[in-house]
Amino acid sequence: MKIGLVDIGGGMKGMYGAGVTDAFLDEGVRFDLCVGVSAGAANIASFTAGQRGRDYRFFARYSQRQEYMSPKNFLKNGNYFDLGYIYGELSAPDGEDPYDAEASLSGPCDFEFVATDALTGEPEYFGKDALRTHGTKLLMASSAIPVLCRPVNVGGREYFDGGVSDPIPAARAYSLGCDFVAVIDANPPDMVKQPERPRAVYAEVLKKYPAIVGLLDKRHELFNSEKEFCVKAQNEGRALILNPSEDPGVSTATRDADRLDALYNIGLKDGHAAARVIKMKTEEAK
């Protein structure tokens, strides 16, 4: 049995996935394939590298700095979240909290980071070969939220957040051979995504990228459809959806340290509980 993990991120809500994946490291849970979107890509990167606690530090500590996210950043360079600071300066080999890309690359788990081609609107799935070539540029591309961030250039093409084109890439994991998929979704289990607003703002800011505007217009439909797909798979015993068992009130841009800490601890608790289910699936496959 091939077991996959999908983390859909969600800006600062990605702290939930940081807790879940740290619990998986504590429990020694292994996956054959991991797929990360936006902040979920960062969680998958640290998870596959075995860097427990790294993403917690990013969400809880570094996010308090204006260099990480702030209106000043947006006015200065058009990026509310300064992805160059987060995944470049901080994460570089000589940075304050380096990402051990070599550990991810040498590990047995395959992985992909999802980004959206800014011109075509198509999802792009970057794997190990792309990480060897482009490094943490892939994490920047996967996390470039339209309007809040400028697109990121990777290999001569511009990319936005992967959640625009494939917000819950469980079908991608199944298409790559997974039989069972754990999905980390930091939203409430009963959440139904609503249309993006205000349309006039994002349509104007993104007028150079009509394909992205079109995707944002229908993003709620895509998200809800992919969520229904995952629920159906869970009912069939082919998936496990992890939603926070409690709601500390964290949103995409929350920087309240107490709320973020609470969400991390909820992720740890839920991750330890989920680990038992995933281990049972692994044993069934033997």
Tab-separated table of C-alpha atoms in Angstrom, residues 109-203:
chain	number	residue	atom	x	y	z
A	109	CYS	CA	9.945	9.941	0.448
A	110	ASP	CA	8.938	11.467	-2.866
A	111	PHE	CA	7.425	14.924	-2.660
A	112	GLU	CA	5.940	17.724	-4.719
A	113	PHE	CA	5.341	21.417	-4.148
A	114	VAL	CA	2.365	22.852	-6.050
A	115	ALA	CA	2.464	26.254	-7.763
A	116	THR	CA	0.237	27.950	-10.357
A	117	ASP	CA	1.570	29.180	-13.698
A	118	ALA	CA	0.740	32.899	-13.720
A	119	LEU	CA	0.044	33.022	-17.456
A	120	THR	CA	-1.763	29.738	-18.110
A	121	GLY	CA	-3.381	29.205	-14.718
A	122	GLU	CA	-2.310	25.558	-14.806
A	123	PRO	CA	-0.925	23.816	-11.711
A	124	GLU	CA	2.762	22.915	-11.757
A	125	TYR	CA	4.035	20.087	-9.555
A	126	PHE	CA	7.680	20.554	-8.616
A	127	GLY	CA	9.494	17.456	-7.359
A	128	LYS	CA	12.989	16.483	-6.302
A	129	ASP	CA	14.637	17.309	-9.616
A	130	ALA	CA	13.183	20.814	-9.501
A	131	LEU	CA	14.356	21.283	-5.904
A	132	ARG	CA	17.892	20.350	-6.952
A	133	THR	CA	17.761	22.992	-9.669
A	134	HIS	CA	15.754	25.821	-8.104
A	135	GLY	CA	16.031	25.313	-4.334
A	136	THR	CA	13.685	27.275	-2.078
A	137	LYS	CA	12.423	29.351	-5.022
A	138	LEU	CA	9.854	26.553	-5.261
A	139	LEU	CA	8.570	27.318	-1.754
A	140	MET	CA	8.320	30.986	-2.666
A	141	ALA	CA	6.354	30.152	-5.818
A	142	SER	CA	3.977	27.805	-4.006
A	143	SER	CA	3.290	30.482	-1.360
A	144	ALA	CA	2.859	33.592	-3.523
A	145	ILE	CA	-0.720	34.535	-2.616
A	146	PRO	CA	-2.201	36.699	-5.408
A	147	VAL	CA	-2.562	40.394	-4.452
A	148	LEU	CA	-0.644	39.884	-1.181
A	149	CYS	CA	2.446	38.757	-3.109
A	150	ARG	CA	3.984	39.308	-6.502
A	151	PRO	CA	4.487	36.251	-8.693
A	152	VAL	CA	7.779	34.382	-8.313
A	153	ASN	CA	10.041	33.645	-11.264
A	154	VAL	CA	11.192	30.026	-11.504
A	155	GLY	CA	13.128	28.983	-14.571
A	156	GLY	CA	11.934	31.954	-16.596
A	157	ARG	CA	8.220	31.544	-15.803
A	158	GLU	CA	6.132	33.342	-13.194
A	159	TYR	CA	4.132	31.457	-10.578
A	160	PHE	CA	1.519	32.164	-7.924
A	161	ASP	CA	0.305	30.141	-4.954
A	162	GLY	CA	-0.522	26.524	-5.768
A	163	GLY	CA	-3.809	26.815	-3.923
A	164	VAL	CA	-5.200	28.919	-6.772
A	165	SER	CA	-5.193	26.010	-9.245
A	166	ASP	CA	-5.148	22.871	-7.047
A	167	PRO	CA	-6.082	23.799	-3.471
A	168	ILE	CA	-6.441	20.220	-2.146
A	169	PRO	CA	-4.277	18.017	-4.387
A	170	ALA	CA	-5.449	14.650	-3.083
A	171	ALA	CA	-6.417	13.535	-6.605
A	172	ARG	CA	-2.833	14.272	-7.616
A	173	ALA	CA	-1.592	11.923	-4.892
A	174	TYR	CA	-3.931	9.165	-6.049
A	175	SER	CA	-2.847	9.689	-9.662
A	176	LEU	CA	0.730	9.031	-8.554
A	177	GLY	CA	-0.221	5.685	-7.104
A	178	CYS	CA	-1.297	6.381	-3.537
A	179	ASP	CA	-3.890	4.023	-2.079
A	180	PHE	CA	-4.484	6.015	1.108
A	181	VAL	CA	-4.010	9.757	1.638
A	182	ALA	CA	-3.905	11.823	4.824
A	183	VAL	CA	-5.026	15.407	4.144
A	184	ILE	CA	-4.075	18.258	6.483
A	185	ASP	CA	-6.743	20.957	6.177
A	186	ALA	CA	-6.441	23.747	8.754
A	187	ASN	CA	-10.002	24.903	8.093
A	188	PRO	CA	-13.009	23.843	10.200
A	189	PRO	CA	-14.478	20.547	8.954
A	190	ASP	CA	-17.809	22.152	8.052
A	191	MET	CA	-16.292	25.139	6.251
A	192	VAL	CA	-17.767	25.898	2.818
A	193	LYS	CA	-15.555	28.277	0.885
A	194	GLN	CA	-17.229	31.473	-0.314
A	195	PRO	CA	-16.375	33.550	-3.424
A	196	GLU	CA	-13.212	35.647	-3.216
A	197	ARG	CA	-13.732	39.326	-2.377
A	198	PRO	CA	-13.438	42.104	-3.288
A	199	ARG	CA	-13.404	41.092	-6.944
A	200	ALA	CA	-12.868	44.644	-8.201
A	201	VAL	CA	-9.591	44.814	-6.263
A	202	TYR	CA	-8.056	41.520	-7.341
A	203	ALA	CA	-9.249	41.954	-10.923
